[in-house]
Amino acid sequence: MSFLMLQAYLLLIRFDLYLPRGNFSALYDRVRNYATGKKVEVVDATERICSAMDMACIWYWKEALCLQRSAATACLLKRYGIPAQLVIGAQLMPFKAHAWVEVDGCVVNDKPYMPEIYAVLDRC
């Protein structure tokens, strides 16, 4: 678990570098083109990876934004062979945007009803 948490923490740092520059297209491309590794044969791999990301966010020196956290989670899941998708959604009134990760159409790093609250704008 500690190695997973370290990997999660390093991915948080990597994706944090895109945000101050407003380089969202580069962040998006990075997640979309991240290669899916060989499938890990662990029963609860998705849950372990998401828990490691949660712990990394707790120890991160500043608040991890949903886009940063979800991009890092999606890439970490892909690294271990889990076909994850970063989902970006928005609602009109009041205007809000949010990002989360889905595996096989199920939200894995947020509340399961996110697709009901936010209209899905894109998946990568």
C-alpha angles and dihedrals in degrees: 000000000000092000090051090049091051091051090048091050092051091050090051088055092047094052092041088065091064096054104065090052092049088234096153095149091058091049090049092048091048092055095040093050097040106125118241108234130214113300113262112224098223118129097223100026094135093052092046093050093048090048090051089052091049090053092047089052090052091054095040110114093235138023112291110224120227093250093050093045094045095046090051092046093049092051093047091050090048090050088061094047099261112136098231127172128207106223122200119196140170141193125211107216110068093009111241133155127203141176130211140159128250131193116193090348095306124113108241106175102039142027113315094235096063093110089056093054099041129045107234110244099177146345127209 
